[in-house]
Amino acid sequence: MRKKVTLKQIAKELDVSISTVSKALRDSIEISEDTRQKVQAFAKLYNYRPNNIALSLKNRKTKTIGIIIPEIVQHFFSKVITGIEMVANRKGYNVIVALSNESFDKEVINMQMLANGSIDGFILSIAKETLQQQDYHHFTETINQGMPIVMFDRVVNEIKCDKVIVDDVKGAKKAVNKLIENGCKNIAIITTKDYVSVGKLRTQGYLEALDDHKINPESSLILKIEDKLLSEDHLDQLENDIEQLFKQNDKIDGIFAVNELYGVTAAKVARRYGYEIPEALQIVSFSDGVLSRHSTPSLSTISQHGQKIGESAAELLIKRLEMEDEEDFNEDEDEIFETVVIETNLIERESTK
Amino acid sequence: MRKKVTLKQIAKELDVSISTVSKALRDSIEISEDTRQKVQAFAKLYNYRPNNIALSLKNRKTKTIGIIIPEIVQHFFSKVITGIEMVANRKGYNVIVALSNESFDKEVINMQMLANGSIDGFILSIAKETLQQQDYHHFTETINQGMPIVMFDRVVNEIKCDKVIVDDVKGAKKAVNKLIENGCKNIAIITTKDYVSVGKLRTQGYLEALDDHKINPESSLILKIEDKLLSEDHLDQLENDIEQLFKQNDKIDGIFAVNELYGVTAAKVARRYGYEIPEALQIVSFSDGVLSRHSTPSLSTISQHGQKIGESAAELLIKRLEMEDEEDFNEDEDEIFETVVIETNLIERESTK
DNA sequence: TTGTAGGCGTTATCAA
DNA sequence: TTGATAACGCCTACAA
């Protein structure tokens, strides 16, 4: 068991000072060719690597990014992480992941844990509970402490920071327009309660698309799901709710679902009701998932490009971090924040004509 | 912008020494009630939190766990992370995630990055490329440096460390036995090339189950997929391969797929060929995914309980970490490592009778 | 009851 | 060309 070597140990072995070793390893011109080689050889032999923690303490930066997301067992969030990790890694950053589990308390606790020096900045998507309570003090606090935050997907106007979002309204309109073009007359929407910002925006897009085509929205065609964590019970409930939708209105010939689970579940229920897809009923869902691609019938979706979102968020954060370095204490106060919008696009599969 | 306060600053403000502040905050009896309250009040006011990095450096432990997995965009791995994160968090640990992307080089680089003081121990699942090259020096090296590793799912006998695995052979036998019980006579297997340990083991289970029932394996019923990263091309290739399987052998009435993607794809191709599921063809797949539950028909699967695996791995690692603390330098050399086996179970859905 | 000093591993500055 | 020293933020043994 060869424990990690430190500069100190190398110094002792070679009978030179610590600073000589340090300089030699960093190819300083101050050091003679001779000792440099000696030191480097020894270091290589013992596989010396500078201790990250010590460096972090010294440099007052950790080169790691903290991610806080509601859950990881969701293709969209995994994709985002993949994207973040890619650019982070490329730029020499690590990524530390914490899950809020949609809970306000866990979000707060995790932020505090990480904010105490473990990371240089946050990339996060807000927990549902937080959105519901509209308590954002933990965000403002960390920002005030000088730690930058980049929010993605579930963002909130109250907080001034960089953001990466999807054109939810526009994406929803694309979906609904497609259905209208394809001849649907009675288009239902399956969405979330309004406190989930993306659900609200997608609902808005749905309404705007209808309006653009002079179609009056009907409340019997709008289903707002109380979105709890995924559980078997919840799934049953979801199916029941969708069944109610079909019972309430037997003219439905198009469905826009704000996520792919709603989409595939709608397809399942619809087929149980004898609807032919896409002949009698067409479906488009918002999604970045694996479900819509592999389900039968495969679902046409509005792809939100989770990985791109992640990449974009990481770039924004790192840009800001490196900026801070440069402008040694530019206490400008009124900083300018960016909001990057990632374009969605419609992927046509079997659930539309 | 109120930057984070340090002990030093508090000390200066209150005109006491740093150690007095430190002790006061930790409720030391050495400190007078008076100053203690004064210090604590001030600390609370300025929202003092000890700096993690400084603590890590001092204590020579970071209280964070490094996870290295091939990819995160796979339900199984997400589940494992969820499990790890749960127990880690409960025990005051953070979780830092790195992705190998199935590449040997990235695995090595990421390990080195994290091993330099950033974490206390690893939980990992080996990249395919590493398994192929059978080069495990980076594992032995980090273990030799005194950093514990827990491997899960894709493990390897050559490395002595704690492991968490699934009873792959037994699970596969459960699946195939079920098919046999249900009357299947010609059961095909869709599996990976043998260098993927879990694929190999599941294939072995398949063969053993057949043997138990005195059924001779037929090479025309065994399809070994060259498993690349998921891409559209790869998917087409997969469908082609499966089509070949059906062409080669028109008596197939049961399929055991070693993962759910193979399972749903087989179902898709089979239905294109006019097979009724489960009447004419029954399918069971290994899985921990969302696909099999929501596909049509939903797939019967051998559930591998990814979250439990994660929890178990985290418990093993943390146990070992805390052990190290106690036994101040017990250089015993021949340590004893555990291998925890997580039981699988068969979930019956629509793809079996 | 309070303060001083040393150390965790590095690097940077300045002195030798 | 090399080395001593201080600093990053914290804790603790020991001294006052």
XYZ file of C-alpha atoms (C1' of nucleotides) in Angstrom:
738
model
C 0.000 0.000 0.000
C 1.844 3.013 -1.317
C 0.018 6.042 0.000
C -0.033 9.192 -2.027
C 3.247 11.145 -2.013
C 3.347 14.811 -1.141
C 5.825 17.506 -2.013
C 7.091 17.327 1.512
C 8.014 13.678 1.251
C 9.733 14.128 -2.063
C 11.644 17.033 -0.602
C 12.802 14.984 2.317
C 13.842 12.050 0.182
C 15.855 14.194 -2.173
C 17.094 16.441 0.562
C 15.932 19.669 -0.998
C 13.311 22.158 0.073
C 9.638 21.863 -0.622
C 9.576 24.939 -2.765
C 12.389 23.613 -4.891
C 10.400 20.490 -5.563
C 7.309 22.505 -6.344
C 9.162 24.691 -8.792
C 11.022 21.828 -10.384
C 7.777 20.042 -11.087
C 6.299 23.100 -12.698
C 9.333 23.475 -14.947
C 10.363 26.743 -13.406
C 13.411 28.305 -15.018
C 14.656 29.169 -11.569
C 15.651 25.563 -11.067
C 18.770 23.959 -12.502
C 18.350 21.404 -15.214
C 19.971 18.944 -12.926
C 17.678 19.068 -9.932
C 14.685 19.490 -12.142
C 15.305 16.166 -13.790
C 16.103 14.509 -10.532
C 12.900 15.733 -8.982
C 10.743 14.953 -11.969
C 12.129 11.461 -12.231
C 11.447 10.819 -8.590
C 7.976 12.282 -8.849
C 7.139 10.142 -11.815
C 8.456 7.066 -10.088
C 6.256 7.665 -7.109
C 3.405 8.810 -9.280
C 3.090 12.203 -7.670
C -0.089 14.174 -8.283
C -0.844 17.494 -6.650
C -3.607 17.287 -4.084
C -6.769 18.849 -5.420
C -8.073 19.866 -2.050
C -4.933 21.772 -1.184
C -5.071 23.484 -4.546
C -8.698 24.367 -4.043
C -7.944 25.901 -0.700
C -5.040 27.862 -2.064
C -6.707 29.066 -5.217
C -10.072 29.604 -3.642
C -11.712 27.719 -6.403
C -12.578 24.088 -6.685
C -12.996 23.592 -10.387
C -16.150 21.690 -9.749
C -19.724 22.447 -10.672
C -22.657 21.610 -8.441
C -25.778 20.258 -10.089
C -29.078 20.127 -8.289
C -31.959 18.466 -10.039
C -35.297 17.090 -8.895
C -34.528 13.545 -9.921
C -32.077 11.727 -12.066
C -34.345 8.894 -13.122
C -35.727 10.884 -15.955
C -34.243 10.746 -19.339
C -34.375 14.479 -19.779
C -32.328 15.201 -16.681
C -29.835 12.459 -17.453
C -29.340 13.994 -20.855
C -28.766 17.384 -19.322
C -26.166 15.958 -16.977
C -24.458 14.254 -19.872
C -24.240 17.583 -21.608
C -22.962 19.405 -18.555
C -20.415 16.727 -17.854
C -19.123 16.856 -21.405
C -18.203 20.511 -21.520
C -17.260 20.613 -17.849
C -14.819 17.817 -18.340
C -13.424 19.342 -21.458
C -12.696 22.514 -19.525
C -11.186 20.744 -16.559
C -14.162 20.838 -14.256
C -15.740 18.094 -12.226
C -19.391 17.674 -11.588
C -21.049 16.988 -8.287
C -24.666 15.925 -8.328
C -27.299 16.377 -5.685
C -30.960 15.453 -5.922
C -33.752 17.512 -4.460
C -36.318 14.801 -5.006
C -38.769 17.609 -5.746
C -38.560 18.638 -2.105
C -37.941 22.182 -0.978
C -36.063 21.180 2.148
C -33.716 18.837 0.366
C -33.032 21.504 -2.210
C -32.106 24.004 0.486
C -29.978 21.576 2.460
C -28.121 20.356 -0.574
C -27.422 23.873 -1.711
C -26.001 24.780 1.654
C -23.865 21.666 1.769
C -22.351 22.399 -1.585
C -22.134 26.141 -1.212
C -19.707 25.840 1.673
C -16.701 25.753 -0.524
C -17.256 22.483 -2.323
C -18.078 24.027 -5.655
C -17.612 27.162 -7.716
C -21.133 27.501 -9.034
C -24.513 25.860 -9.501
C -26.510 24.517 -12.379
C -29.999 23.638 -11.281
C -33.603 22.997 -12.101
C -36.094 23.973 -9.436
C -38.034 21.436 -7.371
C -41.779 21.375 -7.747
C -42.330 22.038 -4.084
C -40.173 25.129 -4.286
C -42.140 26.370 -7.254
C -45.320 25.795 -5.349
C -44.168 27.604 -2.230
C -42.481 30.292 -4.268
C -39.780 30.572 -1.656
C -36.565 31.391 -3.428
C -34.459 32.821 -0.614
C -31.844 30.113 -0.897
C -31.176 31.117 -4.464
C -30.808 34.791 -3.716
C -28.608 34.029 -0.752
C -26.110 31.939 -2.652
C -26.072 34.468 -5.445
C -25.434 37.212 -2.918
C -22.536 35.247 -1.554
C -20.982 35.591 -4.943
C -21.711 32.105 -6.179
C -23.157 32.101 -9.685
C -26.200 30.033 -10.572
C -27.422 28.881 -13.944
C -30.999 27.657 -14.047
C -32.431 25.436 -16.720
C -35.860 24.201 -17.746
C -37.728 25.044 -14.561
C -36.690 28.617 -14.061
C -38.270 31.563 -12.372
C -38.383 35.238 -13.234
C -37.850 36.425 -9.686
C -34.234 35.296 -9.715
C -31.679 37.192 -11.700
C -29.216 34.728 -13.153
C -28.233 33.029 -16.370
C -30.857 30.676 -17.700
C -31.242 28.016 -20.322
C -34.730 27.238 -21.411
C -36.614 25.649 -24.181
C -39.058 27.600 -26.276
C -41.922 25.895 -24.515
C -44.655 28.060 -25.928
C -43.307 27.821 -29.427
C -42.688 24.109 -29.111
C -46.217 23.509 -27.947
C -47.513 25.566 -30.841
C -45.499 23.456 -33.255
C -47.106 20.355 -31.842
C -50.639 21.678 -31.939
C -50.205 23.269 -35.343
C -49.110 19.929 -36.669
C -52.248 18.306 -35.330
C -54.405 21.030 -36.818
C -52.689 20.754 -40.170
C -53.308 17.048 -40.080
C -57.008 17.675 -39.791
C -57.673 17.327 -36.098
C -60.722 19.239 -34.981
C -60.912 18.396 -31.303
C -57.504 18.556 -29.782
C -57.120 17.750 -26.119
C -54.166 18.670 -23.959
C -52.797 16.632 -21.089
C -50.728 18.923 -18.953
C -49.612 19.623 -15.392
C -50.962 22.049 -12.851
C -49.963 25.603 -13.553
C -47.319 26.020 -10.873
C -44.974 23.923 -12.952
C -43.668 26.648 -15.180
C -43.019 24.501 -18.204
C -46.466 22.955 -17.975
C -48.007 26.390 -17.839
C -46.038 27.614 -20.822
C -46.871 24.577 -22.899
C -50.516 25.023 -22.051
C -50.208 28.600 -23.148
C -48.711 27.472 -26.453
C -51.611 25.102 -26.925
C -54.104 27.888 -26.363
C -52.268 30.261 -28.660
C -52.150 27.717 -31.440
C -55.878 27.171 -31.157
C -56.439 30.878 -31.119
C -54.304 31.356 -34.209
C -56.658 29.007 -35.997
C -59.804 30.551 -34.549
C -60.589 27.483 -32.552
C -62.262 27.975 -29.223
C -60.686 26.101 -26.355
C -62.982 23.772 -24.500
C -62.491 23.056 -20.852
C -63.550 19.471 -21.383
C -60.496 19.060 -23.550
C -58.016 20.329 -20.994
C -56.709 17.858 -18.446
C -54.398 19.143 -15.739
C -52.678 16.374 -13.845
C -51.574 16.764 -10.254
C -48.056 15.629 -10.858
C -46.624 13.665 -8.004
C -43.539 11.550 -8.051
C -43.762 8.565 -10.303
C -45.262 5.660 -8.434
C -47.489 2.773 -9.330
C -50.456 4.448 -7.675
C -49.804 7.603 -9.516
C -49.734 5.703 -12.774
C -53.116 4.172 -12.133
C -54.442 7.593 -11.260
C -53.021 8.948 -14.479
C -54.790 6.280 -16.500
C -58.036 6.995 -14.708
C -57.773 10.692 -15.360
C -57.144 10.108 -19.026
C -60.032 7.709 -19.216
C -62.254 10.401 -17.794
C -61.044 12.683 -20.531
C -62.151 10.249 -23.217
C -65.462 9.659 -21.509
C -66.121 13.354 -21.187
C -65.541 13.994 -24.828
C -65.937 11.377 -27.509
C -64.963 13.598 -30.414
C -61.283 13.829 -29.480
C -59.147 13.252 -32.534
C -55.882 14.790 -31.396
C -53.895 14.876 -28.187
C -51.043 17.098 -27.156
C -49.253 15.733 -24.084
C -46.752 17.914 -22.250
C -44.460 14.986 -21.535
C -43.907 11.578 -22.962
C -45.295 9.624 -20.061
C -48.613 11.355 -20.540
C -48.240 10.648 -24.239
C -47.653 6.913 -24.048
C -50.246 6.519 -21.332
C -52.775 8.362 -23.464
C -51.925 6.071 -26.357
C -52.388 3.035 -24.181
C -55.752 4.149 -22.832
C -56.895 5.266 -26.260
C -56.169 1.907 -27.784
C -58.082 0.248 -25.021
C -60.965 2.459 -26.092
C -60.612 1.197 -29.628
C -59.100 4.290 -31.169
C -56.863 3.618 -34.141
C -53.632 5.599 -34.008
C -52.994 7.673 -36.024
C -56.099 7.122 -38.167
C -58.688 8.145 -35.594
C -56.477 9.792 -33.043
C -53.163 11.552 -33.422
C -50.779 12.237 -30.592
C -47.817 14.543 -30.147
C -45.920 14.857 -26.905
C -43.193 17.023 -25.503
C -40.245 14.864 -24.688
C -36.625 14.071 -24.608
C -37.095 10.479 -23.794
C -36.566 6.946 -24.825
C -40.151 5.981 -24.339
C -41.659 7.713 -27.317
C -39.118 6.267 -29.672
C -39.584 2.674 -28.629
C -43.241 2.514 -27.751
C -45.761 1.047 -30.117
C -46.898 3.099 -31.855
C -43.860 5.297 -31.568
C -44.796 8.819 -30.614
C -44.266 11.996 -32.560
C -42.575 14.403 -30.194
C -41.275 17.868 -29.678
C -37.656 17.171 -28.904
C -36.147 19.487 -26.306
C -32.516 18.477 -26.680
C -31.595 17.944 -23.062
C -27.967 17.402 -23.839
C -27.714 20.725 -25.618
C -29.367 22.401 -22.665
C -26.748 20.895 -20.402
C -23.892 21.939 -22.642
C -25.246 25.429 -22.913
C -25.737 25.737 -19.164
C -22.225 24.538 -18.459
C -20.801 26.977 -20.956
C -22.699 29.864 -19.406
C -21.563 28.961 -15.927
C -17.944 28.429 -16.818
C -17.890 31.617 -18.818
C -19.100 33.500 -15.788
C -16.638 31.754 -13.511
C -13.679 32.582 -15.704
C -15.009 36.109 -16.121
C -14.954 36.626 -12.364
C -11.293 35.685 -12.410
C -10.359 38.336 -14.895
C -12.213 41.343 -13.698
C -10.545 41.270 -10.276
C -13.333 42.643 -8.178
C -15.436 44.506 -10.578
C -18.230 45.276 -8.151
C -20.502 46.395 -10.878
C -23.645 45.175 -9.144
C -25.894 45.460 -12.151
C -24.610 42.485 -13.977
C -26.132 41.344 -17.210
C -27.536 37.862 -17.358
C -28.177 35.762 -20.385
C -31.132 33.590 -21.163
C -30.361 31.060 -23.830
C -33.301 29.544 -25.626
C -32.772 26.121 -27.119
C -34.902 25.507 -30.140
C -37.183 22.510 -30.146
C -38.122 20.562 -33.180
C -40.870 18.221 -34.201
C -39.936 14.604 -34.738
C -42.628 12.811 -36.657
C -43.191 9.188 -35.851
C -46.092 6.789 -36.048
C -48.572 8.639 -33.881
C -49.259 11.313 -36.467
C -50.353 11.015 -40.064
C -22.806 40.942 -2.126
C -21.946 39.532 1.275
C -19.103 37.092 0.728
C -18.750 34.119 2.982
C -17.400 34.861 6.463
C -14.455 33.009 7.910
C -13.386 32.399 11.466
C -10.664 34.916 10.949
C -13.089 37.688 10.095
C -15.357 36.915 12.991
C -12.357 36.917 15.286
C -11.269 40.307 14.051
C -14.723 41.805 14.358
C -15.189 40.590 17.900
C -11.606 41.216 18.831
C -10.885 37.732 20.059
C -8.619 35.027 18.726
C -9.507 32.608 15.986
C -9.349 29.621 18.242
C -11.707 31.238 20.675
C -14.214 31.662 17.911
C -13.687 28.114 16.734
C -14.178 26.722 20.195
C -17.150 28.933 20.943
C -18.891 27.725 17.828
C -18.314 24.111 18.744
C -19.761 24.700 22.224
C -16.490 24.024 23.960
C -16.675 24.157 27.752
C -13.412 26.018 27.718
C -15.210 29.125 26.620
C -17.233 31.386 28.878
C -20.939 31.456 28.448
C -20.620 35.103 27.663
C -18.257 35.003 24.722
C -19.827 31.856 23.446
C -23.173 33.559 23.030
C -21.602 36.613 21.573
C -19.723 34.589 19.007
C -22.621 32.365 18.138
C -24.937 35.295 17.696
C -22.501 36.978 15.397
C -21.909 33.808 13.464
C -25.585 33.254 12.972
C -26.093 36.820 11.909
C -23.445 36.510 9.246
C -24.551 33.014 8.399
C -21.215 31.451 9.096
C -20.572 27.962 7.717
C -17.252 26.189 8.010
C -15.474 25.839 4.708
C -15.673 22.290 3.458
C -12.414 22.441 1.604
C -10.490 23.570 4.634
C -12.088 20.820 6.666
C -11.231 18.270 4.018
C -7.642 19.340 4.004
C -7.406 19.267 7.752
C -9.190 15.983 8.280
C -7.712 14.338 5.255
C -11.094 13.214 4.167
C -13.593 14.844 1.916
C -16.835 13.150 2.821
C -17.587 12.718 -0.821
C -17.955 9.599 -2.903
C -16.792 9.373 -6.497
C -19.017 7.524 -8.929
C -17.765 6.423 -12.314
C -20.246 4.858 -14.659
C -20.293 4.210 -18.394
C -23.251 6.447 -19.045
C -25.992 8.090 -17.120
C -28.632 7.985 -19.822
C -29.672 4.522 -18.863
C -32.389 3.931 -16.423
C -30.437 1.286 -14.579
C -27.502 3.566 -13.868
C -29.736 6.455 -12.882
C -31.456 4.196 -10.410
C -28.133 3.136 -8.968
C -27.105 6.748 -8.529
C -30.387 7.507 -6.840
C -29.681 4.710 -4.399
C -26.130 5.798 -3.756
C -27.159 9.384 -3.289
C -29.819 8.434 -0.795
C -27.619 6.640 1.695
C -24.658 8.906 1.016
C -26.712 11.944 1.839
C -28.188 10.365 4.899
C -24.682 9.736 6.195
C -23.406 13.177 5.349
C -21.612 12.370 2.140
C -21.742 14.075 -1.205
C -21.621 12.382 -4.534
C -19.485 13.346 -7.475
C -20.266 11.766 -10.800
C -17.980 11.112 -13.723
C -18.829 9.321 -16.942
C -16.492 6.992 -18.734
C -18.669 6.877 -21.798
C -17.604 3.243 -22.133
C -14.089 4.449 -22.927
C -10.992 3.116 -21.214
C -9.107 6.378 -21.467
C -11.903 8.459 -20.003
C -12.249 5.996 -17.183
C -8.561 6.252 -16.347
C -8.444 10.030 -16.610
C -11.532 10.513 -14.509
C -10.243 8.190 -11.860
C -7.005 10.079 -11.664
C -8.771 13.410 -11.491
C -10.910 12.306 -8.609
C -8.306 10.233 -6.820
C -6.148 13.282 -6.201
C -7.830 14.147 -2.999
C -11.281 15.044 -4.250
C -12.981 11.975 -2.854
C -12.664 9.326 -0.201
C -13.590 6.316 -2.277
C -15.062 5.052 -5.530
C -18.206 3.311 -6.583
C -17.972 2.234 -10.196
C -19.127 0.015 -13.000
C -16.488 -0.864 -15.550
C -16.482 0.523 -19.096
C -16.919 -1.926 -21.929
C -13.656 -0.957 -23.506
C -11.849 -1.658 -20.262
C -13.471 -5.054 -20.043
C -12.407 -5.760 -23.583
C -8.804 -4.720 -23.063
C -8.709 -6.337 -19.656
C -6.423 -3.606 -18.439
C -7.213 -2.991 -14.813
C -4.056 -1.281 -13.612
C -5.888 1.922 -12.705
C -8.056 0.027 -10.285
C -5.173 -1.735 -8.556
C -3.251 1.504 -8.365
C -5.963 3.461 -6.632
C -6.612 0.580 -4.283
C -2.904 0.420 -3.515
C -2.969 4.082 -2.707
C -5.382 3.231 0.037
C -8.516 4.410 -1.682
C -11.324 1.869 -1.441
C -13.382 0.874 -4.457
C -16.773 -0.741 -4.627
C -17.695 -2.222 -7.978
C -21.208 -2.961 -9.096
C -22.881 -4.772 -11.952
C -19.922 -4.953 -14.290
C -17.286 -6.336 -11.997
C -14.177 -8.378 -12.528
C -12.609 -11.162 -10.526
C -9.068 -9.910 -10.954
C -9.672 -6.982 -8.628
C -10.001 -7.532 -4.931
C -12.597 -5.152 -3.590
C -16.145 -4.993 -2.340
C -18.715 -5.755 -4.987
C -22.435 -5.557 -5.498
C -23.857 -7.725 -8.182
C -27.064 -9.190 -9.313
C -27.548 -12.924 -9.498
C -27.291 -12.781 -13.266
C -27.140 -16.509 -13.825
C -30.008 -17.186 -11.509
C -32.031 -14.309 -12.906
C -31.567 -15.569 -16.420
C -32.609 -19.023 -15.330
C -35.753 -17.590 -13.781
C -36.603 -15.971 -17.079
C -35.936 -19.019 -19.200
C -37.625 -21.364 -16.755
C -40.713 -19.212 -16.956
C -40.717 -19.490 -20.717
C -40.271 -23.245 -20.542
C -43.043 -23.590 -17.984
C -45.269 -21.598 -20.256
C -44.749 -24.153 -22.972
C -42.065 -22.575 -25.143
C -40.098 -25.150 -27.092
C -37.726 -22.993 -29.095
C -36.348 -20.272 -26.930
C -33.961 -17.789 -28.457
C -31.598 -15.537 -26.555
C -30.572 -12.046 -27.580
C -27.431 -11.200 -25.703
C -24.170 -9.279 -25.902
C -20.712 -10.418 -26.841
C -19.050 -12.382 -24.088
C -16.617 -9.739 -22.872
C -19.488 -7.959 -21.179
C -19.522 -9.925 -17.970
C -23.204 -9.598 -17.290
C -24.062 -10.647 -20.825
C -21.891 -13.681 -20.467
C -23.435 -14.645 -17.148
C -26.955 -14.235 -18.430
C -26.109 -16.361 -21.433
C -24.759 -18.946 -19.050
C -28.020 -18.882 -17.112
C -29.908 -19.401 -20.325
C -27.820 -22.443 -21.193
C -28.109 -23.884 -17.712
C -31.865 -23.520 -17.705
C -32.074 -25.328 -21.013
C -29.766 -28.014 -19.712
C -31.863 -28.447 -16.589
C -34.765 -29.266 -18.845
C -32.766 -31.502 -21.156
C -33.109 -29.109 -24.026
C -30.227 -28.879 -26.433
C -29.077 -25.362 -27.207
C -29.111 -24.453 -30.867
C -26.667 -21.972 -32.271
C -29.332 -20.619 -34.600
C -31.206 -19.486 -31.510
C -28.336 -17.553 -29.984
C -27.830 -13.999 -31.125
C -24.853 -12.094 -29.764
C -25.030 -8.380 -30.463
C -21.934 -6.257 -30.837
C -23.029 -3.649 -28.374
C -21.978 -0.183 -29.294
C -23.231 3.035 -27.853
C -26.842 3.732 -28.545
C -27.209 5.502 -31.830
C -29.735 5.517 -34.597
C -27.476 3.431 -36.804
C -26.967 0.973 -34.053
C -30.699 0.651 -33.613
C -31.214 -0.162 -37.265
C -28.457 -2.708 -37.027
C -30.119 -4.223 -34.004
C -33.392 -4.585 -35.857
C -31.627 -6.186 -38.784
C -29.861 -8.661 -36.566
C -33.085 -9.640 -34.899
C -34.789 -9.999 -38.241
C -32.061 -12.387 -39.275
C -32.767 -14.390 -36.167
C -36.405 -14.808 -37.122
C -35.499 -15.674 -40.700
C -33.007 -18.260 -39.594
C -35.461 -19.989 -37.386
C -39.206 -19.867 -37.883
C -40.086 -22.028 -34.923
C -39.124 -19.499 -32.285
C -41.823 -19.241 -29.636
C -39.897 -17.661 -26.798
C -37.255 -14.974 -26.463
C -35.012 -14.129 -23.567
C -33.400 -10.711 -24.016
C -30.552 -9.685 -21.748
C -31.737 -6.087 -21.614
C -34.946 -4.268 -22.235
C -33.908 -2.522 -25.397
C -33.302 -5.896 -26.992
C -36.626 -6.969 -25.581
C -38.756 -4.147 -26.954
C -36.943 -4.240 -30.267
C -37.551 -7.961 -30.540
C -41.202 -7.354 -29.808
C -41.382 -4.703 -32.467
C -39.722 -6.834 -35.124
C -41.767 -9.871 -34.147
C -45.013 -8.009 -34.568
C -43.879 -6.843 -37.958
C -43.459 -10.521 -38.757
C -47.001 -11.188 -37.676
C -46.278 -12.922 -34.397
C -48.973 -12.524 -31.787
C -47.569 -11.725 -28.375
C -47.855 -13.579 -26.068
C -49.958 -16.169 -27.932
C -47.362 -17.191 -30.502
C -44.281 -15.657 -28.988
C -43.417 -14.895 -25.409
C -40.708 -12.512 -24.308
C -38.866 -11.950 -21.076
C -36.075 -9.440 -20.712
C -33.570 -8.465 -18.084
C -34.184 -4.902 -17.100
C -34.537 -2.121 -14.659
C -36.125 0.233 -17.038
C -39.082 2.289 -17.889
C -39.376 0.920 -21.383
C -40.708 -2.525 -20.572
C -43.391 -1.156 -18.317
C -44.786 1.306 -20.797
C -44.271 -0.427 -24.113
C -47.095 -2.173 -25.860
C -47.236 -4.984 -25.083
C -45.584 -4.347 -21.764
C -42.692 -6.701 -21.212
C -42.242 -9.293 -18.525
C -38.863 -8.643 -16.984
C -36.284 -9.783 -14.523
C -36.007 -6.741 -12.312
C -32.524 -6.037 -11.042
C -33.343 -3.345 -8.489
C -30.810 -0.733 -9.455
C -31.641 1.491 -6.541
C -30.995 -1.299 -4.067
C -27.697 -1.974 -5.740
C -26.763 1.661 -5.291
C -27.807 1.705 -1.664
C -25.895 -1.441 -0.970
C -22.771 -0.179 -2.705
C -22.852 3.083 -0.782
C -23.278 1.235 2.482
C -20.341 -1.010 1.737
C -18.123 1.893 0.819
C -19.045 4.047 3.771
C -18.649 1.116 6.123
C -15.135 0.609 4.835
C -14.353 4.310 5.059
C -15.479 4.574 8.645
C -13.651 1.342 9.433
C -10.394 2.818 8.218
C -10.896 5.653 10.660
C -11.166 3.390 13.659
C -8.405 0.933 13.114
C -5.744 3.627 13.036
C -3.334 2.036 10.665
C -4.111 -1.565 10.894
C -1.784 -2.629 8.101
C -3.330 -6.020 7.908
C -2.807 -6.382 4.189
C -5.082 -9.366 3.709
C -8.348 -7.552 4.029
C -11.611 -9.337 3.590
C -13.922 -8.065 0.895
C -17.619 -8.578 0.597
C -19.649 -9.405 -2.455
C -23.278 -8.587 -1.983
C -25.710 -10.295 -4.297
C -28.976 -8.514 -4.915
C -31.802 -10.876 -5.694
C -33.702 -10.405 -8.905
C -37.318 -11.191 -9.375
C -39.614 -11.886 -12.249
C -42.237 -9.289 -13.012
C -44.930 -10.729 -15.227
C -46.531 -8.420 -17.706
C -48.253 -8.794 -21.049
C -45.448 -10.456 -22.996
C -45.862 -13.795 -21.245
C -48.925 -15.965 -20.821
C -10.976 31.433 30.139
C -8.297 32.854 26.260
C -4.525 32.793 22.966
C -0.466 30.856 20.385
C 1.474 27.763 17.235
C 1.623 24.119 14.125
C -0.112 21.498 10.526
C -3.145 19.642 6.485
C -0.537 20.335 0.804
C 0.248 23.907 -2.340
C 2.105 27.982 -4.418
C 4.058 32.704 -4.510
C 7.072 36.125 -2.802
C 11.160 37.428 -1.270
C 15.568 36.604 0.792
C 19.891 34.123 0.727
C 19.914 28.396 -8.052
C 17.792 27.355 -3.764
C 15.193 27.945 0.516
C 12.412 30.115 4.207
C 8.026 32.091 4.993
C 3.341 33.216 4.597
C -1.109 32.285 3.173
C -5.625 29.661 1.935
C -9.546 28.164 6.473
C -9.864 25.210 10.037
C -8.817 22.589 14.281
C -6.326 21.324 18.504
C -2.588 20.567 21.806
C -0.513 23.271 24.690
C 0.851 27.658 26.910
C -0.438 31.736 29.279
